[in-house]
Amino acid sequence: MRTGKELRDIFLEYFKEREHTIVKSAPLIPADPTLLFTVAGMVQFKPYFAGIEEPPYKRAVSCQKCLRVGGKASDLENVGKTIRHHTFFEMLGNFSFGDYFKRDAIVWAWEFLTETLKLDMNKMYVTVHESDDEAYGIWQNEVGLESNRIFKLGDKSNFWGPAGGQGACGPSSEIFYDLGVEFDNMPGKCTI
């Protein structure tokens, strides 16, 4: 079993090896007037995604301190009800500013989990937005997942953002790891 620090360091190093610049966590109180707190790893990069500022790098990786206690991204109502919701957490994220897109993001995420962390690929399931045939095809044809392990879901589950009232947003893809039958009756269990 790895510690949180070990996982953080392995993640940052993995993407550093793929030419990402390691960027320190931004403050919990963002410079963004649309947000009370930093709620996601991409908050500090919003000016780059919006084209307001030129990014000083094409690729970034970070471990962002996040606080979710209100608003659209709030986890407050689920704290204590599930094993995965907290008000404060550190979000690991890799970002591209016009340098790569879905294919590399998906393949690198899968390689990180299966090759670097050595997680059992047979216990993983993936979700994509119901309209995102491109991501579905990458998961099926390039990663090699069977269609019964890829789920197409709607906006509530697989459409990200924006962080604040406006900004970067779009279809998302998520990876779920089946912890086994002993977790089947836990409150908040993902039932995809």
PDB file of N, CA and C in Angstrom, residues 44-93:
ATOM      1  N   GLN A  44      -6.256  27.456 -11.407  1.00  0.00           N
ATOM      2  CA  GLN A  44      -5.126  28.364 -11.629  1.00  0.00           C
ATOM      3  C   GLN A  44      -4.769  28.503 -13.110  1.00  0.00           C
ATOM      4  N   PHE A  45      -5.282  27.587 -13.940  1.00  0.00           N
ATOM      5  CA  PHE A  45      -4.970  27.627 -15.369  1.00  0.00           C
ATOM      6  C   PHE A  45      -6.093  28.238 -16.215  1.00  0.00           C
ATOM      7  N   LYS A  46      -7.181  28.680 -15.576  1.00  0.00           N
ATOM      8  CA  LYS A  46      -8.308  29.241 -16.327  1.00  0.00           C
ATOM      9  C   LYS A  46      -7.901  30.351 -17.298  1.00  0.00           C
ATOM     10  N   PRO A  47      -7.010  31.274 -16.914  1.00  0.00           N
ATOM     11  CA  PRO A  47      -6.626  32.324 -17.872  1.00  0.00           C
ATOM     12  C   PRO A  47      -5.962  31.765 -19.134  1.00  0.00           C
ATOM     13  N   TYR A  48      -5.285  30.626 -19.022  1.00  0.00           N
ATOM     14  CA  TYR A  48      -4.646  30.010 -20.188  1.00  0.00           C
ATOM     15  C   TYR A  48      -5.691  29.355 -21.082  1.00  0.00           C
ATOM     16  N   PHE A  49      -6.609  28.613 -20.470  1.00  0.00           N
ATOM     17  CA  PHE A  49      -7.656  27.953 -21.254  1.00  0.00           C
ATOM     18  C   PHE A  49      -8.556  28.967 -21.946  1.00  0.00           C
ATOM     19  N   ALA A  50      -8.781  30.109 -21.301  1.00  0.00           N
ATOM     20  CA  ALA A  50      -9.644  31.145 -21.865  1.00  0.00           C
ATOM     21  C   ALA A  50      -8.920  32.020 -22.884  1.00  0.00           C
ATOM     22  N   GLY A  51      -7.610  31.861 -23.011  1.00  0.00           N
ATOM     23  CA  GLY A  51      -6.848  32.670 -23.955  1.00  0.00           C
ATOM     24  C   GLY A  51      -6.560  34.074 -23.463  1.00  0.00           C
ATOM     25  N   ILE A  52      -6.770  34.338 -22.185  1.00  0.00           N
ATOM     26  CA  ILE A  52      -6.514  35.658 -21.605  1.00  0.00           C
ATOM     27  C   ILE A  52      -5.021  35.874 -21.399  1.00  0.00           C
ATOM     28  N   GLU A  53      -4.328  34.804 -21.004  1.00  0.00           N
ATOM     29  CA  GLU A  53      -2.881  34.854 -20.796  1.00  0.00           C
ATOM     30  C   GLU A  53      -2.217  33.745 -21.594  1.00  0.00           C
ATOM     31  N   GLU A  54      -0.969  33.985 -21.979  1.00  0.00           N
ATOM     32  CA  GLU A  54      -0.173  32.970 -22.674  1.00  0.00           C
ATOM     33  C   GLU A  54       0.478  32.067 -21.627  1.00  0.00           C
ATOM     34  N   PRO A  55       0.248  30.762 -21.706  1.00  0.00           N
ATOM     35  CA  PRO A  55       0.879  29.885 -20.713  1.00  0.00           C
ATOM     36  C   PRO A  55       2.393  29.849 -20.885  1.00  0.00           C
ATOM     37  N   PRO A  56       3.141  29.776 -19.784  1.00  0.00           N
ATOM     38  CA  PRO A  56       4.602  29.717 -19.871  1.00  0.00           C
ATOM     39  C   PRO A  56       5.119  28.317 -20.209  1.00  0.00           C
ATOM     40  N   TYR A  57       4.216  27.370 -20.398  1.00  0.00           N
ATOM     41  CA  TYR A  57       4.571  25.990 -20.738  1.00  0.00           C
ATOM     42  C   TYR A  57       3.421  25.413 -21.553  1.00  0.00           C
ATOM     43  N   LYS A  58       3.697  24.373 -22.311  1.00  0.00           N
ATOM     44  CA  LYS A  58       2.660  23.708 -23.114  1.00  0.00           C
ATOM     45  C   LYS A  58       1.953  22.610 -22.332  1.00  0.00           C
ATOM     46  N   ARG A  59       2.645  22.058 -21.329  1.00  0.00           N
ATOM     47  CA  ARG A  59       2.099  20.969 -20.524  1.00  0.00           C
ATOM     48  C   ARG A  59       2.387  21.260 -19.057  1.00  0.00           C
ATOM     49  N   ALA A  60       1.418  20.958 -18.206  1.00  0.00           N
ATOM     50  CA  ALA A  60       1.598  21.163 -16.765  1.00  0.00           C
ATOM     51  C   ALA A  60       1.041  19.969 -16.001  1.00  0.00           C
ATOM     52  N   VAL A  61       1.595  19.733 -14.825  1.00  0.00           N
ATOM     53  CA  VAL A  61       1.087  18.725 -13.900  1.00  0.00           C
ATOM     54  C   VAL A  61       1.112  19.351 -12.517  1.00  0.00           C
ATOM     55  N   SER A  62       0.071  19.073 -11.718  1.00  0.00           N
ATOM     56  CA  SER A  62       0.013  19.688 -10.398  1.00  0.00           C
ATOM     57  C   SER A  62      -0.694  18.791  -9.395  1.00  0.00           C
ATOM     58  N   CYS A  63      -0.478  19.140  -8.148  1.00  0.00           N
ATOM     59  CA  CYS A  63      -1.212  18.560  -7.026  1.00  0.00           C
ATOM     60  C   CYS A  63      -1.852  19.758  -6.331  1.00  0.00           C
ATOM     61  N   GLN A  64      -3.111  20.025  -6.675  1.00  0.00           N
ATOM     62  CA  GLN A  64      -3.789  21.233  -6.231  1.00  0.00           C
ATOM     63  C   GLN A  64      -4.607  21.003  -4.964  1.00  0.00           C
ATOM     64  N   LYS A  65      -4.379  21.837  -3.964  1.00  0.00           N
ATOM     65  CA  LYS A  65      -5.212  21.820  -2.761  1.00  0.00           C
ATOM     66  C   LYS A  65      -6.583  22.391  -3.131  1.00  0.00           C
ATOM     67  N   CYS A  66      -7.648  21.673  -2.788  1.00  0.00           N
ATOM     68  CA  CYS A  66      -9.005  22.078  -3.146  1.00  0.00           C
ATOM     69  C   CYS A  66      -9.916  22.060  -1.926  1.00  0.00           C
ATOM     70  N   LEU A  67     -10.893  22.960  -1.939  1.00  0.00           N
ATOM     71  CA  LEU A  67     -11.885  23.035  -0.880  1.00  0.00           C
ATOM     72  C   LEU A  67     -13.258  23.140  -1.529  1.00  0.00           C
ATOM     73  N   ARG A  68     -14.147  22.218  -1.187  1.00  0.00           N
ATOM     74  CA  ARG A  68     -15.491  22.210  -1.761  1.00  0.00           C
ATOM     75  C   ARG A  68     -16.518  22.222  -0.633  1.00  0.00           C
ATOM     76  N   VAL A  69     -17.051  23.404  -0.363  1.00  0.00           N
ATOM     77  CA  VAL A  69     -18.015  23.543   0.733  1.00  0.00           C
ATOM     78  C   VAL A  69     -19.289  24.269   0.323  1.00  0.00           C
ATOM     79  N   GLY A  70     -19.456  24.569  -0.934  1.00  0.00           N
ATOM     80  CA  GLY A  70     -20.663  25.235  -1.393  1.00  0.00           C
ATOM     81  C   GLY A  70     -20.661  25.375  -2.896  1.00  0.00           C
ATOM     82  N   GLY A  71     -21.812  25.703  -3.445  1.00  0.00           N
ATOM     83  CA  GLY A  71     -21.918  25.918  -4.878  1.00  0.00           C
ATOM     84  C   GLY A  71     -22.023  24.629  -5.675  1.00  0.00           C
ATOM     85  N   LYS A  72     -21.854  24.758  -6.981  1.00  0.00           N
ATOM     86  CA  LYS A  72     -22.020  23.640  -7.914  1.00  0.00           C
ATOM     87  C   LYS A  72     -21.088  22.470  -7.603  1.00  0.00           C
ATOM     88  N   ALA A  73     -19.858  22.752  -7.201  1.00  0.00           N
ATOM     89  CA  ALA A  73     -18.861  21.695  -6.972  1.00  0.00           C
ATOM     90  C   ALA A  73     -18.838  21.210  -5.525  1.00  0.00           C
ATOM     91  N   SER A  74     -19.838  21.567  -4.733  1.00  0.00           N
ATOM     92  CA  SER A  74     -19.824  21.225  -3.312  1.00  0.00           C
ATOM     93  C   SER A  74     -19.923  19.726  -3.079  1.00  0.00           C
ATOM     94  N   ASP A  75     -19.090  19.252  -2.168  1.00  0.00           N
ATOM     95  CA  ASP A  75     -19.159  17.863  -1.714  1.00  0.00           C
ATOM     96  C   ASP A  75     -19.692  17.796  -0.283  1.00  0.00           C
ATOM     97  N   LEU A  76     -20.036  18.939   0.281  1.00  0.00           N
ATOM     98  CA  LEU A  76     -20.393  19.027   1.693  1.00  0.00           C
ATOM     99  C   LEU A  76     -21.530  18.087   2.082  1.00  0.00           C
ATOM    100  N   GLU A  77     -22.572  18.011   1.265  1.00  0.00           N
ATOM    101  CA  GLU A  77     -23.723  17.174   1.615  1.00  0.00           C
ATOM    102  C   GLU A  77     -23.407  15.678   1.595  1.00  0.00           C
ATOM    103  N   ASN A  78     -22.288  15.290   0.976  1.00  0.00           N
ATOM    104  CA  ASN A  78     -21.911  13.873   0.915  1.00  0.00           C
ATOM    105  C   ASN A  78     -20.820  13.487   1.915  1.00  0.00           C
ATOM    106  N   VAL A  79     -20.249  14.470   2.614  1.00  0.00           N
ATOM    107  CA  VAL A  79     -19.203  14.168   3.596  1.00  0.00           C
ATOM    108  C   VAL A  79     -19.812  13.326   4.715  1.00  0.00           C
ATOM    109  N   GLY A  80     -19.166  12.222   5.015  1.00  0.00           N
ATOM    110  CA  GLY A  80     -19.650  11.311   6.042  1.00  0.00           C
ATOM    111  C   GLY A  80     -20.636  10.277   5.534  1.00  0.00           C
ATOM    112  N   LYS A  81     -21.204  10.505   4.356  1.00  0.00           N
ATOM    113  CA  LYS A  81     -22.145   9.547   3.768  1.00  0.00           C
ATOM    114  C   LYS A  81     -21.446   8.582   2.825  1.00  0.00           C
ATOM    115  N   THR A  82     -20.337   9.012   2.247  1.00  0.00           N
ATOM    116  CA  THR A  82     -19.579   8.154   1.334  1.00  0.00           C
ATOM    117  C   THR A  82     -18.126   8.128   1.787  1.00  0.00           C
ATOM    118  N   ILE A  83     -17.381   7.152   1.268  1.00  0.00           N
ATOM    119  CA  ILE A  83     -15.963   7.062   1.621  1.00  0.00           C
ATOM    120  C   ILE A  83     -15.094   7.926   0.720  1.00  0.00           C
ATOM    121  N   ARG A  84     -15.682   8.560  -0.291  1.00  0.00           N
ATOM    122  CA  ARG A  84     -14.865   9.299  -1.239  1.00  0.00           C
ATOM    123  C   ARG A  84     -15.121  10.800  -1.268  1.00  0.00           C
ATOM    124  N   HIS A  85     -16.023  11.305  -0.459  1.00  0.00           N
ATOM    125  CA  HIS A  85     -16.294  12.737  -0.458  1.00  0.00           C
ATOM    126  C   HIS A  85     -15.697  13.397   0.783  1.00  0.00           C
ATOM    127  N   HIS A  86     -14.991  14.490   0.541  1.00  0.00           N
ATOM    128  CA  HIS A  86     -14.349  15.270   1.598  1.00  0.00           C
ATOM    129  C   HIS A  86     -14.494  16.747   1.238  1.00  0.00           C
ATOM    130  N   THR A  87     -14.363  17.626   2.208  1.00  0.00           N
ATOM    131  CA  THR A  87     -14.391  19.051   1.886  1.00  0.00           C
ATOM    132  C   THR A  87     -13.032  19.519   1.387  1.00  0.00           C
ATOM    133  N   PHE A  88     -11.951  18.992   1.968  1.00  0.00           N
ATOM    134  CA  PHE A  88     -10.601  19.344   1.532  1.00  0.00           C
ATOM    135  C   PHE A  88      -9.929  18.102   0.964  1.00  0.00           C
ATOM    136  N   PHE A  89      -9.251  18.281  -0.159  1.00  0.00           N
ATOM    137  CA  PHE A  89      -8.489  17.186  -0.757  1.00  0.00           C
ATOM    138  C   PHE A  89      -7.451  17.783  -1.693  1.00  0.00           C
ATOM    139  N   GLU A  90      -6.532  16.950  -2.144  1.00  0.00           N
ATOM    140  CA  GLU A  90      -5.548  17.367  -3.135  1.00  0.00           C
ATOM    141  C   GLU A  90      -5.886  16.685  -4.454  1.00  0.00           C
ATOM    142  N   MET A  91      -6.076  17.481  -5.496  1.00  0.00           N
ATOM    143  CA  MET A  91      -6.445  16.967  -6.812  1.00  0.00           C
ATOM    144  C   MET A  91      -5.205  16.888  -7.701  1.00  0.00           C
ATOM    145  N   LEU A  92      -4.902  15.682  -8.155  1.00  0.00           N
ATOM    146  CA  LEU A  92      -3.810  15.491  -9.109  1.00  0.00           C
ATOM    147  C   LEU A  92      -4.354  15.760 -10.501  1.00  0.00           C
ATOM    148  N   GLY A  93      -3.599  16.500 -11.312  1.00  0.00           N
ATOM    149  CA  GLY A  93      -4.076  16.796 -12.657  1.00  0.00           C
ATOM    150  C   GLY A  93      -2.950  17.028 -13.637  1.00  0.00           C
TER     151      GLY A  93
END
